Each structure stands twice: as C-alpha cells, then as structure tokens.
C-alpha cells in the first residue's frame, strides 16, 4: 500500500475516556506540493519575458544614436510584452476555472457562436499559414454551461490545432449529439493535420506548464497552460476531454459536454458514459 502521513491527536474526555483523532495528511501534503510547484513554475515562466524586456531596454538606451536599432529593439519589446500579457491572462483564467468548483452563470450556449469565436481568435494566424478552418454539423446544437469558460476551452483547442500544424493544412471542427448517453451530451472535436503527440506525452500535455517542445511552444506564444484550462473547464461542467493522435499525421481533441441543464448533476462529478 501507500505510505500515509497522519496526525494523531489525543484528548482526554474524562477519567476513563479519550478521544483519538487520526487525520490523513497525505492529500493535504500533495495539494501543498502542487501549489508550491505552481508558484515556482509561474515565477520561472515570468522571468523569461521580464528578463528579455530588461535586456532590451538596456539595448535601447545604448543604441540611442541609432534610430534603426532602436526601432528593432522596440519591436521586440512589443513581442515580449504581448507574451507577458498572454501569460498573465492565462494564469488568471486558470485560477478562475480552478476555483469555480461549482459551475456559475450557466446558460444555454449555441455551439455555432462558440465555434465562430474560436475561429476568430486565430483567424490571423491561420491565414498567415494558409490553414483552412472548417466547421461541420454544428448547426442547432447547444451546450449548457458558462459561456466564457466554454469559449476559452474551445478557443484553446482551435488555437493549438493551428499552432502545431504546418502550412497549407486543414483544421476541422465537428460536433454531434452523443448517441445513447444517459444525459444529453454533445461531443465537439477539433482535428488537425499537424505534428501529432507521442503516446508518452499524451497524458502529460494536460498538466500545467507541460510542453512537448518548450522552445517551439514559446516561439508560437504558448504558455503551457492552455490544455490545463481546457481540462478544468470540462471537469467543472461534468464533462471530459480526450485526445487521439498519430505522430506526424495529426491530432483530434474531443470535448464532451452537457447539452442541457441536469438538476441531478453535481458540478465536478463526471457523467456516466453510455
Ligand atoms: P501551449 O501554450 O504550449 O500550447 P497547451 O497546454 O495548450 O500549451 O499544450 C501543451 C502542449 O501540448 C503544447 O506545448 C504542445 O506540445 C502539445 N499540443 C497541444 N495541442 C497540440 C496539437 N493540436 N498538436 C500537437 N501538439 C499539441
């Protein structure tokens, strides 16, 4: 079995009775370690753009009599500060979805609106790489949940599909009702023809700050937080996210989410699969 950390407290309750409290500290310790890890990771991730910004400002000072160099450094400062803003936004987003153990502000959300928003979010980048984005089967389908969180989840998946695909490929978004499910569930999948994900990485990509290739991820503005946001959104809606991939050929991420309000559902508790 597993080695447990316990705290034992004994309190006398009279001449012949004692109260013995045995508390399992393993879970508390694990949570504390995860938290400490997260803070260390955040600090480390913040250091990269902050360090670059400080070097670049020095460079600007030194190059004050060379307008062309100043312009170049200023351009790179813009890129680094955009990266910093993105990182801070994702950290805030993640802490928000982690704290919302209970689903708040849930409503019926048309899937075509979420898909349009997700595509808009990376239209520029897709165009630059001549990647075609197409959606099918989404008309008329709805989800029940927090609109902002659902948009963040789908947006991250579509953004990744574009980021981790070579030029002139296709990203396809599809949705369907899950047949035979006990509850009304909808499946949304995002399929790309990109680099794919090896079997050993497939479980780990949902961890905070985990990246298969940190250099590549940073180059595309990735923070390593996107998929952990997706995972938490799925969980807080009582849904799930899964990945299917063939290395060098592409990946499909599938979100399974409630299509309707379910009064018996407790947020955070998974649905029974059909
Ligand atoms: P990032 O900000 O780095 O994209 P994510 O949490 O969104 O962070 O993803 C974690 C890692 O999973 C990425 O760094 C990338 O290596 C891998 N990944 C995510 N989506 C895809 C995809 N569609 N195709 C290939 N690899 C992917």
PDB file of C-alpha atoms and ligand atoms in Angstrom:
ATOM      1  CA  UNK A   1       0.000   0.000   0.000  1.00  0.00           C
ATOM      2  CA  UNK A   2       0.850   3.660   0.122  1.00  0.00           C
ATOM      3  CA  UNK A   3       2.680   5.276   2.979  1.00  0.00           C
ATOM      4  CA  UNK A   4       0.300   7.607   4.726  1.00  0.00           C
ATOM      5  CA  UNK A   5       1.118  10.768   6.602  1.00  0.00           C
ATOM      6  CA  UNK A   6      -1.158  11.007   9.598  1.00  0.00           C
ATOM      7  CA  UNK A   7      -1.588  13.341  12.501  1.00  0.00           C
ATOM      8  CA  UNK A   8      -2.871  11.798  15.717  1.00  0.00           C
ATOM      9  CA  UNK A   9      -4.389  13.914  18.431  1.00  0.00           C
ATOM     10  CA  UNK A  10      -5.468  12.514  21.770  1.00  0.00           C
ATOM     11  CA  UNK A  11      -7.740  14.413  24.118  1.00  0.00           C
ATOM     12  CA  UNK A  12      -8.911  13.137  27.493  1.00  0.00           C
ATOM     13  CA  UNK A  13     -12.706  13.133  27.755  1.00  0.00           C
ATOM     14  CA  UNK A  14     -12.977  12.219  31.415  1.00  0.00           C
ATOM     15  CA  UNK A  15     -11.316   9.694  33.699  1.00  0.00           C
ATOM     16  CA  UNK A  16     -11.987   6.609  31.543  1.00  0.00           C
ATOM     17  CA  UNK A  17     -12.493   8.011  28.036  1.00  0.00           C
ATOM     18  CA  UNK A  18     -10.090   9.506  25.497  1.00  0.00           C
ATOM     19  CA  UNK A  19     -10.827  10.944  22.071  1.00  0.00           C
ATOM     20  CA  UNK A  20      -8.345   9.920  19.392  1.00  0.00           C
ATOM     21  CA  UNK A  21      -8.316  11.930  16.144  1.00  0.00           C
ATOM     22  CA  UNK A  22      -6.436  10.440  13.236  1.00  0.00           C
ATOM     23  CA  UNK A  23      -6.166  12.757  10.282  1.00  0.00           C
ATOM     24  CA  UNK A  24      -4.806  11.795   6.881  1.00  0.00           C
ATOM     25  CA  UNK A  25      -2.269  14.422   5.834  1.00  0.00           C
ATOM     26  CA  UNK A  26      -1.293  12.769   2.557  1.00  0.00           C
ATOM     27  CA  UNK A  27      -3.859  14.679   0.490  1.00  0.00           C
ATOM     28  CA  UNK A  28      -3.098  17.975   2.258  1.00  0.00           C
ATOM     29  CA  UNK A  29       0.615  17.494   1.598  1.00  0.00           C
ATOM     30  CA  UNK A  30       0.009  16.637  -2.022  1.00  0.00           C
ATOM     31  CA  UNK A  31      -2.106  19.762  -2.547  1.00  0.00           C
ATOM     32  CA  UNK A  32       0.533  21.879  -0.830  1.00  0.00           C
ATOM     33  CA  UNK A  33       3.275  20.403  -3.045  1.00  0.00           C
ATOM     34  CA  UNK A  34       1.217  21.060  -6.187  1.00  0.00           C
ATOM     35  CA  UNK A  35       0.669  24.649  -5.074  1.00  0.00           C
ATOM     36  CA  UNK A  36       4.367  25.184  -4.343  1.00  0.00           C
ATOM     37  CA  UNK A  37       5.258  23.702  -7.735  1.00  0.00           C
ATOM     38  CA  UNK A  38       2.812  26.005  -9.456  1.00  0.00           C
ATOM     39  CA  UNK A  39       4.211  29.134  -7.808  1.00  0.00           C
ATOM     40  CA  UNK A  40       7.760  28.053  -8.733  1.00  0.00           C
ATOM     41  CA  UNK A  41       6.675  27.445 -12.334  1.00  0.00           C
ATOM     42  CA  UNK A  42       4.873  30.780 -12.579  1.00  0.00           C
ATOM     43  CA  UNK A  43       7.954  32.614 -11.301  1.00  0.00           C
ATOM     44  CA  UNK A  44      10.156  30.781 -13.749  1.00  0.00           C
ATOM     45  CA  UNK A  45       7.830  31.479 -16.681  1.00  0.00           C
ATOM     46  CA  UNK A  46       7.565  35.171 -15.781  1.00  0.00           C
ATOM     47  CA  UNK A  47      11.336  35.524 -15.653  1.00  0.00           C
ATOM     48  CA  UNK A  48      11.761  34.833 -19.365  1.00  0.00           C
ATOM     49  CA  UNK A  49       9.778  37.771 -20.800  1.00  0.00           C
ATOM     50  CA  UNK A  50      10.676  40.093 -17.923  1.00  0.00           C
ATOM     51  CA  UNK A  51      14.378  39.306 -18.394  1.00  0.00           C
ATOM     52  CA  UNK A  52      14.115  39.873 -22.135  1.00  0.00           C
ATOM     53  CA  UNK A  53      12.328  43.197 -21.592  1.00  0.00           C
ATOM     54  CA  UNK A  54      15.003  44.414 -19.234  1.00  0.00           C
ATOM     55  CA  UNK A  55      17.821  43.453 -21.622  1.00  0.00           C
ATOM     56  CA  UNK A  56      16.006  45.116 -24.491  1.00  0.00           C
ATOM     57  CA  UNK A  57      15.512  48.351 -22.572  1.00  0.00           C
ATOM     58  CA  UNK A  58      19.242  48.439 -21.862  1.00  0.00           C
ATOM     59  CA  UNK A  59      19.884  47.843 -25.538  1.00  0.00           C
ATOM     60  CA  UNK A  60      17.568  50.719 -26.452  1.00  0.00           C
ATOM     61  CA  UNK A  61      19.467  53.025 -24.084  1.00  0.00           C
ATOM     62  CA  UNK A  62      22.819  52.016 -25.558  1.00  0.00           C
ATOM     63  CA  UNK A  63      21.591  52.445 -29.118  1.00  0.00           C
ATOM     64  CA  UNK A  64      20.026  55.855 -28.624  1.00  0.00           C
ATOM     65  CA  UNK A  65      22.026  57.343 -31.540  1.00  0.00           C
ATOM     66  CA  UNK A  66      20.958  54.579 -33.925  1.00  0.00           C
ATOM     67  CA  UNK A  67      17.254  55.053 -34.754  1.00  0.00           C
ATOM     68  CA  UNK A  68      17.085  51.871 -36.842  1.00  0.00           C
ATOM     69  CA  UNK A  69      18.350  49.730 -33.940  1.00  0.00           C
ATOM     70  CA  UNK A  70      16.001  51.474 -31.515  1.00  0.00           C
ATOM     71  CA  UNK A  71      13.088  50.624 -33.786  1.00  0.00           C
ATOM     72  CA  UNK A  72      14.173  46.986 -33.976  1.00  0.00           C
ATOM     73  CA  UNK A  73      14.554  46.648 -30.200  1.00  0.00           C
ATOM     74  CA  UNK A  74      11.234  48.394 -29.617  1.00  0.00           C
ATOM     75  CA  UNK A  75       9.573  45.891 -31.933  1.00  0.00           C
ATOM     76  CA  UNK A  76      10.956  43.021 -29.915  1.00  0.00           C
ATOM     77  CA  UNK A  77       9.852  44.705 -26.698  1.00  0.00           C
ATOM     78  CA  UNK A  78       6.319  44.732 -28.084  1.00  0.00           C
ATOM     79  CA  UNK A  79       6.505  40.990 -28.743  1.00  0.00           C
ATOM     80  CA  UNK A  80       7.833  40.262 -25.245  1.00  0.00           C
ATOM     81  CA  UNK A  81       5.209  42.397 -23.547  1.00  0.00           C
ATOM     82  CA  UNK A  82       2.468  40.699 -25.572  1.00  0.00           C
ATOM     83  CA  UNK A  83       3.860  37.379 -24.366  1.00  0.00           C
ATOM     84  CA  UNK A  84       3.838  38.602 -20.779  1.00  0.00           C
ATOM     85  CA  UNK A  85       0.248  39.828 -21.094  1.00  0.00           C
ATOM     86  CA  UNK A  86      -0.826  36.500 -22.568  1.00  0.00           C
ATOM     87  CA  UNK A  87       0.873  34.567 -19.775  1.00  0.00           C
ATOM     88  CA  UNK A  88      -0.715  36.675 -17.041  1.00  0.00           C
ATOM     89  CA  UNK A  89      -4.142  36.351 -18.713  1.00  0.00           C
ATOM     90  CA  UNK A  90      -3.846  32.570 -18.865  1.00  0.00           C
ATOM     91  CA  UNK A  91      -2.718  32.337 -15.242  1.00  0.00           C
ATOM     92  CA  UNK A  92      -5.775  34.372 -14.219  1.00  0.00           C
ATOM     93  CA  UNK A  93      -8.016  32.272 -16.451  1.00  0.00           C
ATOM     94  CA  UNK A  94      -6.648  29.053 -14.990  1.00  0.00           C
ATOM     95  CA  UNK A  95      -7.047  30.163 -11.388  1.00  0.00           C
ATOM     96  CA  UNK A  96     -10.613  31.229 -12.207  1.00  0.00           C
ATOM     97  CA  UNK A  97     -11.616  27.869 -13.668  1.00  0.00           C
ATOM     98  CA  UNK A  98      -9.839  26.017 -10.873  1.00  0.00           C
ATOM     99  CA  UNK A  99     -11.650  27.955  -8.183  1.00  0.00           C
ATOM    100  CA  UNK A 100     -15.052  27.524  -9.778  1.00  0.00           C
ATOM    101  CA  UNK A 101     -15.592  24.042  -8.456  1.00  0.00           C
ATOM    102  CA  UNK A 102     -19.266  24.859  -8.770  1.00  0.00           C
ATOM    103  CA  UNK A 103     -20.406  25.918 -12.172  1.00  0.00           C
ATOM    104  CA  UNK A 104     -21.574  29.534 -12.051  1.00  0.00           C
ATOM    105  CA  UNK A 105     -23.604  31.591 -14.528  1.00  0.00           C
ATOM    106  CA  UNK A 106     -24.610  28.641 -16.631  1.00  0.00           C
ATOM    107  CA  UNK A 107     -26.850  29.183 -19.642  1.00  0.00           C
ATOM    108  CA  UNK A 108     -27.721  27.592 -22.972  1.00  0.00           C
ATOM    109  CA  UNK A 109     -24.983  28.486 -25.454  1.00  0.00           C
ATOM    110  CA  UNK A 110     -25.312  27.872 -29.221  1.00  0.00           C
ATOM    111  CA  UNK A 111     -22.277  25.938 -30.456  1.00  0.00           C
ATOM    112  CA  UNK A 112     -22.036  27.890 -33.715  1.00  0.00           C
ATOM    113  CA  UNK A 113     -21.374  31.056 -31.687  1.00  0.00           C
ATOM    114  CA  UNK A 114     -18.568  29.362 -29.734  1.00  0.00           C
ATOM    115  CA  UNK A 115     -17.051  27.995 -32.927  1.00  0.00           C
ATOM    116  CA  UNK A 116     -17.182  31.388 -34.675  1.00  0.00           C
ATOM    117  CA  UNK A 117     -15.492  32.988 -31.667  1.00  0.00           C
ATOM    118  CA  UNK A 118     -12.798  30.295 -31.540  1.00  0.00           C
ATOM    119  CA  UNK A 119     -12.062  30.666 -35.249  1.00  0.00           C
ATOM    120  CA  UNK A 120     -11.917  34.460 -34.968  1.00  0.00           C
ATOM    121  CA  UNK A 121      -9.361  34.137 -32.228  1.00  0.00           C
ATOM    122  CA  UNK A 122      -6.815  32.589 -34.582  1.00  0.00           C
ATOM    123  CA  UNK A 123      -8.021  33.714 -37.992  1.00  0.00           C
ATOM    124  CA  UNK A 124      -4.960  35.897 -38.426  1.00  0.00           C
ATOM    125  CA  UNK A 125      -2.522  33.111 -37.672  1.00  0.00           C
ATOM    126  CA  UNK A 126      -4.386  30.585 -39.782  1.00  0.00           C
ATOM    127  CA  UNK A 127      -4.357  32.996 -42.734  1.00  0.00           C
ATOM    128  CA  UNK A 128      -0.628  33.582 -42.343  1.00  0.00           C
ATOM    129  CA  UNK A 129      -0.037  29.813 -42.600  1.00  0.00           C
ATOM    130  CA  UNK A 130      -2.757  29.302 -45.233  1.00  0.00           C
ATOM    131  CA  UNK A 131      -4.525  26.901 -42.918  1.00  0.00           C
ATOM    132  CA  UNK A 132      -8.191  26.328 -43.766  1.00  0.00           C
ATOM    133  CA  UNK A 133     -10.613  26.088 -40.881  1.00  0.00           C
ATOM    134  CA  UNK A 134     -13.924  24.349 -41.440  1.00  0.00           C
ATOM    135  CA  UNK A 135     -16.844  23.523 -39.160  1.00  0.00           C
ATOM    136  CA  UNK A 136     -19.470  20.871 -39.733  1.00  0.00           C
ATOM    137  CA  UNK A 137     -22.551  19.511 -38.018  1.00  0.00           C
ATOM    138  CA  UNK A 138     -22.724  22.337 -35.515  1.00  0.00           C
ATOM    139  CA  UNK A 139     -25.984  23.994 -36.613  1.00  0.00           C
ATOM    140  CA  UNK A 140     -28.694  23.933 -33.980  1.00  0.00           C
ATOM    141  CA  UNK A 141     -26.587  22.261 -31.294  1.00  0.00           C
ATOM    142  CA  UNK A 142     -26.313  23.893 -27.897  1.00  0.00           C
ATOM    143  CA  UNK A 143     -24.315  23.436 -24.723  1.00  0.00           C
ATOM    144  CA  UNK A 144     -25.324  24.174 -21.181  1.00  0.00           C
ATOM    145  CA  UNK A 145     -22.575  25.966 -19.293  1.00  0.00           C
ATOM    146  CA  UNK A 146     -20.590  29.085 -18.571  1.00  0.00           C
ATOM    147  CA  UNK A 147     -20.188  30.893 -21.886  1.00  0.00           C
ATOM    148  CA  UNK A 148     -16.801  32.453 -21.104  1.00  0.00           C
ATOM    149  CA  UNK A 149     -15.322  29.169 -19.916  1.00  0.00           C
ATOM    150  CA  UNK A 150     -16.691  27.204 -22.860  1.00  0.00           C
ATOM    151  CA  UNK A 151     -15.301  29.805 -25.270  1.00  0.00           C
ATOM    152  CA  UNK A 152     -11.900  29.629 -23.569  1.00  0.00           C
ATOM    153  CA  UNK A 153     -11.837  25.826 -23.822  1.00  0.00           C
ATOM    154  CA  UNK A 154     -12.778  25.613 -27.494  1.00  0.00           C
ATOM    155  CA  UNK A 155     -10.612  28.631 -28.332  1.00  0.00           C
ATOM    156  CA  UNK A 156      -7.558  26.953 -26.827  1.00  0.00           C
ATOM    157  CA  UNK A 157      -8.117  23.738 -28.780  1.00  0.00           C
ATOM    158  CA  UNK A 158      -8.515  25.546 -32.111  1.00  0.00           C
ATOM    159  CA  UNK A 159      -5.531  27.774 -31.349  1.00  0.00           C
ATOM    160  CA  UNK A 160      -3.363  24.728 -30.637  1.00  0.00           C
ATOM    161  CA  UNK A 161      -4.545  22.995 -33.806  1.00  0.00           C
ATOM    162  CA  UNK A 162      -3.372  25.995 -35.838  1.00  0.00           C
ATOM    163  CA  UNK A 163      -0.160  26.454 -33.823  1.00  0.00           C
ATOM    164  CA  UNK A 164       1.016  22.871 -34.108  1.00  0.00           C
ATOM    165  CA  UNK A 165       0.236  22.372 -37.800  1.00  0.00           C
ATOM    166  CA  UNK A 166       2.366  23.069 -40.856  1.00  0.00           C
ATOM    167  CA  UNK A 167       1.285  25.492 -43.568  1.00  0.00           C
ATOM    168  CA  UNK A 168      -1.492  24.638 -46.042  1.00  0.00           C
ATOM    169  CA  UNK A 169      -3.204  22.059 -43.856  1.00  0.00           C
ATOM    170  CA  UNK A 170      -6.770  21.824 -42.573  1.00  0.00           C
ATOM    171  CA  UNK A 171      -8.360  22.239 -39.164  1.00  0.00           C
ATOM    172  CA  UNK A 172     -11.814  20.717 -38.861  1.00  0.00           C
ATOM    173  CA  UNK A 173     -14.304  21.344 -36.084  1.00  0.00           C
ATOM    174  CA  UNK A 174     -17.227  18.982 -35.776  1.00  0.00           C
ATOM    175  CA  UNK A 175     -19.999  18.446 -33.259  1.00  0.00           C
ATOM    176  CA  UNK A 176     -22.633  15.799 -32.664  1.00  0.00           C
ATOM    177  CA  UNK A 177     -25.016  14.563 -30.029  1.00  0.00           C
ATOM    178  CA  UNK A 178     -23.615  11.567 -28.186  1.00  0.00           C
ATOM    179  CA  UNK A 179     -25.965   8.719 -29.067  1.00  0.00           C
ATOM    180  CA  UNK A 180     -27.350   6.649 -26.239  1.00  0.00           C
ATOM    181  CA  UNK A 181     -25.904   8.725 -23.428  1.00  0.00           C
ATOM    182  CA  UNK A 182     -27.874   8.807 -20.189  1.00  0.00           C
ATOM    183  CA  UNK A 183     -27.672  12.580 -20.080  1.00  0.00           C
ATOM    184  CA  UNK A 184     -27.841  14.850 -23.066  1.00  0.00           C
ATOM    185  CA  UNK A 185     -24.238  15.175 -24.117  1.00  0.00           C
ATOM    186  CA  UNK A 186     -22.586  16.851 -27.054  1.00  0.00           C
ATOM    187  CA  UNK A 187     -19.174  15.997 -28.429  1.00  0.00           C
ATOM    188  CA  UNK A 188     -17.097  18.692 -30.092  1.00  0.00           C
ATOM    189  CA  UNK A 189     -13.919  17.638 -31.840  1.00  0.00           C
ATOM    190  CA  UNK A 190     -11.060  19.637 -33.265  1.00  0.00           C
ATOM    191  CA  UNK A 191      -8.949  17.743 -35.793  1.00  0.00           C
ATOM    192  CA  UNK A 192      -5.674  18.924 -37.266  1.00  0.00           C
ATOM    193  CA  UNK A 193      -3.088  17.555 -39.696  1.00  0.00           C
ATOM    194  CA  UNK A 194      -0.219  18.715 -37.545  1.00  0.00           C
ATOM    195  CA  UNK A 195       2.824  17.313 -35.765  1.00  0.00           C
ATOM    196  CA  UNK A 196       0.832  14.950 -33.550  1.00  0.00           C
ATOM    197  CA  UNK A 197       1.622  13.916 -29.981  1.00  0.00           C
ATOM    198  CA  UNK A 198       3.588  10.845 -28.917  1.00  0.00           C
ATOM    199  CA  UNK A 199       1.953   8.299 -26.655  1.00  0.00           C
ATOM    200  CA  UNK A 200       4.211   9.169 -23.735  1.00  0.00           C
ATOM    201  CA  UNK A 201       3.281  12.851 -23.960  1.00  0.00           C
ATOM    202  CA  UNK A 202      -0.455  12.326 -24.394  1.00  0.00           C
ATOM    203  CA  UNK A 203      -1.234  12.103 -20.682  1.00  0.00           C
ATOM    204  CA  UNK A 204       1.119  14.852 -19.656  1.00  0.00           C
ATOM    205  CA  UNK A 205       0.013  17.627 -22.027  1.00  0.00           C
ATOM    206  CA  UNK A 206      -2.928  18.424 -19.729  1.00  0.00           C
ATOM    207  CA  UNK A 207      -0.563  19.272 -16.858  1.00  0.00           C
ATOM    208  CA  UNK A 208       0.067  22.909 -16.105  1.00  0.00           C
ATOM    209  CA  UNK A 209       3.101  24.296 -17.967  1.00  0.00           C
ATOM    210  CA  UNK A 210       3.841  20.971 -19.652  1.00  0.00           C
ATOM    211  CA  UNK A 211       5.045  21.373 -23.232  1.00  0.00           C
ATOM    212  CA  UNK A 212       6.367  18.737 -25.567  1.00  0.00           C
ATOM    213  CA  UNK A 213       8.816  21.184 -27.082  1.00  0.00           C
ATOM    214  CA  UNK A 214       9.227  24.288 -24.885  1.00  0.00           C
ATOM    215  CA  UNK A 215      11.218  26.229 -27.498  1.00  0.00           C
ATOM    216  CA  UNK A 216       8.632  25.657 -30.206  1.00  0.00           C
ATOM    217  CA  UNK A 217       5.749  26.405 -27.860  1.00  0.00           C
ATOM    218  CA  UNK A 218       7.317  29.705 -26.735  1.00  0.00           C
ATOM    219  CA  UNK A 219       8.010  30.683 -30.329  1.00  0.00           C
ATOM    220  CA  UNK A 220       4.294  30.413 -31.088  1.00  0.00           C
ATOM    221  CA  UNK A 221       3.409  32.324 -27.919  1.00  0.00           C
ATOM    222  CA  UNK A 222       2.349  29.205 -25.987  1.00  0.00           C
ATOM    223  CA  UNK A 223       2.265  29.241 -22.210  1.00  0.00           C
ATOM    224  CA  UNK A 224       1.763  25.549 -21.479  1.00  0.00           C
ATOM    225  CA  UNK A 225      -1.458  26.413 -19.653  1.00  0.00           C
ATOM    226  CA  UNK A 226      -3.994  26.091 -22.473  1.00  0.00           C
ATOM    227  CA  UNK A 227      -4.828  22.420 -22.105  1.00  0.00           C
ATOM    228  CA  UNK A 228      -4.999  22.543 -18.310  1.00  0.00           C
ATOM    229  CA  UNK A 229      -7.599  25.294 -18.716  1.00  0.00           C
ATOM    230  CA  UNK A 230      -9.489  23.034 -21.149  1.00  0.00           C
ATOM    231  CA  UNK A 231      -9.320  20.123 -18.705  1.00  0.00           C
ATOM    232  CA  UNK A 232     -10.630  22.197 -15.799  1.00  0.00           C
ATOM    233  CA  UNK A 233     -13.471  23.654 -17.848  1.00  0.00           C
ATOM    234  CA  UNK A 234     -14.510  20.154 -18.907  1.00  0.00           C
ATOM    235  CA  UNK A 235     -14.370  18.959 -15.294  1.00  0.00           C
ATOM    236  CA  UNK A 236     -16.331  21.865 -13.840  1.00  0.00           C
ATOM    237  CA  UNK A 237     -19.066  21.164 -16.403  1.00  0.00           C
ATOM    238  CA  UNK A 238     -19.134  17.489 -15.507  1.00  0.00           C
ATOM    239  CA  UNK A 239     -17.673  16.659 -18.913  1.00  0.00           C
ATOM    240  CA  UNK A 240     -14.367  15.363 -20.203  1.00  0.00           C
ATOM    241  CA  UNK A 241     -11.655  15.933 -22.765  1.00  0.00           C
ATOM    242  CA  UNK A 242      -9.773  13.259 -24.680  1.00  0.00           C
ATOM    243  CA  UNK A 243      -7.019  13.200 -27.272  1.00  0.00           C
ATOM    244  CA  UNK A 244      -6.354  10.885 -30.161  1.00  0.00           C
ATOM    245  CA  UNK A 245      -3.222  11.343 -32.208  1.00  0.00           C
ATOM    246  CA  UNK A 246      -0.820   9.800 -34.688  1.00  0.00           C
ATOM    247  CA  UNK A 247       2.650  11.303 -34.617  1.00  0.00           C
ATOM    248  CA  UNK A 248       3.472  13.169 -37.793  1.00  0.00           C
ATOM    249  CA  UNK A 249      -0.121  12.925 -39.026  1.00  0.00           C
ATOM    250  CA  UNK A 250      -2.268  14.930 -36.693  1.00  0.00           C
ATOM    251  CA  UNK A 251      -4.426  15.037 -33.591  1.00  0.00           C
ATOM    252  CA  UNK A 252      -8.055  15.120 -32.587  1.00  0.00           C
ATOM    253  CA  UNK A 253      -9.133  16.658 -29.287  1.00  0.00           C
ATOM    254  CA  UNK A 254     -12.664  15.800 -28.226  1.00  0.00           C
ATOM    255  CA  UNK A 255     -14.666  17.698 -25.649  1.00  0.00           C
ATOM    256  CA  UNK A 256     -17.725  16.034 -24.174  1.00  0.00           C
ATOM    257  CA  UNK A 257     -20.088  18.491 -22.542  1.00  0.00           C
ATOM    258  CA  UNK A 258     -23.663  18.697 -21.290  1.00  0.00           C
ATOM    259  CA  UNK A 259     -26.263  19.739 -23.853  1.00  0.00           C
ATOM    260  CA  UNK A 260     -28.869  20.621 -21.275  1.00  0.00           C
ATOM    261  CA  UNK A 261     -29.316  21.518 -17.664  1.00  0.00           C
ATOM    262  CA  UNK A 262     -29.448  18.500 -15.429  1.00  0.00           C
ATOM    263  CA  UNK A 263     -30.912  19.123 -11.997  1.00  0.00           C
ATOM    264  CA  UNK A 264     -29.397  15.973 -10.513  1.00  0.00           C
ATOM    265  CA  UNK A 265     -25.916  16.837 -11.608  1.00  0.00           C
ATOM    266  CA  UNK A 266     -23.325  17.923  -9.090  1.00  0.00           C
ATOM    267  CA  UNK A 267     -20.677  20.119 -10.660  1.00  0.00           C
ATOM    268  CA  UNK A 268     -17.329  18.415 -10.867  1.00  0.00           C
ATOM    269  CA  UNK A 269     -18.762  14.914 -10.838  1.00  0.00           C
ATOM    270  CA  UNK A 270     -18.295  13.126 -14.124  1.00  0.00           C
ATOM    271  CA  UNK A 271     -21.089  11.870 -16.314  1.00  0.00           C
ATOM    272  CA  UNK A 272     -21.677   8.186 -16.746  1.00  0.00           C
ATOM    273  CA  UNK A 273     -20.542   7.164 -20.183  1.00  0.00           C
ATOM    274  CA  UNK A 274     -23.138   5.500 -22.388  1.00  0.00           C
TER     275      UNK A 274
HETATM  276  P1  LIG B   1       0.880  25.681 -25.155  1.00  0.00           P
HETATM  277  O1  LIG B   1       0.599  27.048 -24.655  1.00  0.00           O
HETATM  278  O2  LIG B   1       2.333  25.304 -25.121  1.00  0.00           O
HETATM  279  O3  LIG B   1       0.231  25.396 -26.468  1.00  0.00           O
HETATM  280  P2  LIG B   1      -1.013  23.769 -24.042  1.00  0.00           P
HETATM  281  O4  LIG B   1      -1.313  23.426 -22.638  1.00  0.00           O
HETATM  282  O5  LIG B   1      -2.123  24.324 -24.864  1.00  0.00           O
HETATM  283  O6  LIG B   1       0.229  24.743 -24.034  1.00  0.00           O
HETATM  284  O7  LIG B   1      -0.455  22.467 -24.768  1.00  0.00           O
HETATM  285  C1  LIG B   1       0.586  21.724 -24.137  1.00  0.00           C
HETATM  286  C2  LIG B   1       1.472  21.059 -25.175  1.00  0.00           C
HETATM  287  O8  LIG B   1       0.748  20.046 -25.873  1.00  0.00           O
HETATM  288  C3  LIG B   1       1.971  22.002 -26.265  1.00  0.00           C
HETATM  289  O9  LIG B   1       3.147  22.677 -25.863  1.00  0.00           O
HETATM  290  C4  LIG B   1       2.203  21.061 -27.435  1.00  0.00           C
HETATM  291  O10 LIG B   1       3.478  20.474 -27.330  1.00  0.00           O
HETATM  292  C5  LIG B   1       1.165  19.977 -27.235  1.00  0.00           C
HETATM  293  N1  LIG B   1      -0.034  20.172 -28.087  1.00  0.00           N
HETATM  294  C6  LIG B   1      -1.189  20.780 -27.741  1.00  0.00           C
HETATM  295  N2  LIG B   1      -2.071  20.768 -28.760  1.00  0.00           N
HETATM  296  C7  LIG B   1      -1.456  20.127 -29.792  1.00  0.00           C
HETATM  297  C8  LIG B   1      -1.840  19.771 -31.147  1.00  0.00           C
HETATM  298  N3  LIG B   1      -3.060  20.082 -31.631  1.00  0.00           N
HETATM  299  N4  LIG B   1      -0.938  19.108 -31.905  1.00  0.00           N
HETATM  300  C9  LIG B   1       0.288  18.784 -31.418  1.00  0.00           C
HETATM  301  N5  LIG B   1       0.713  19.089 -30.166  1.00  0.00           N
HETATM  302  C10 LIG B   1      -0.144  19.753 -29.358  1.00  0.00           C
END
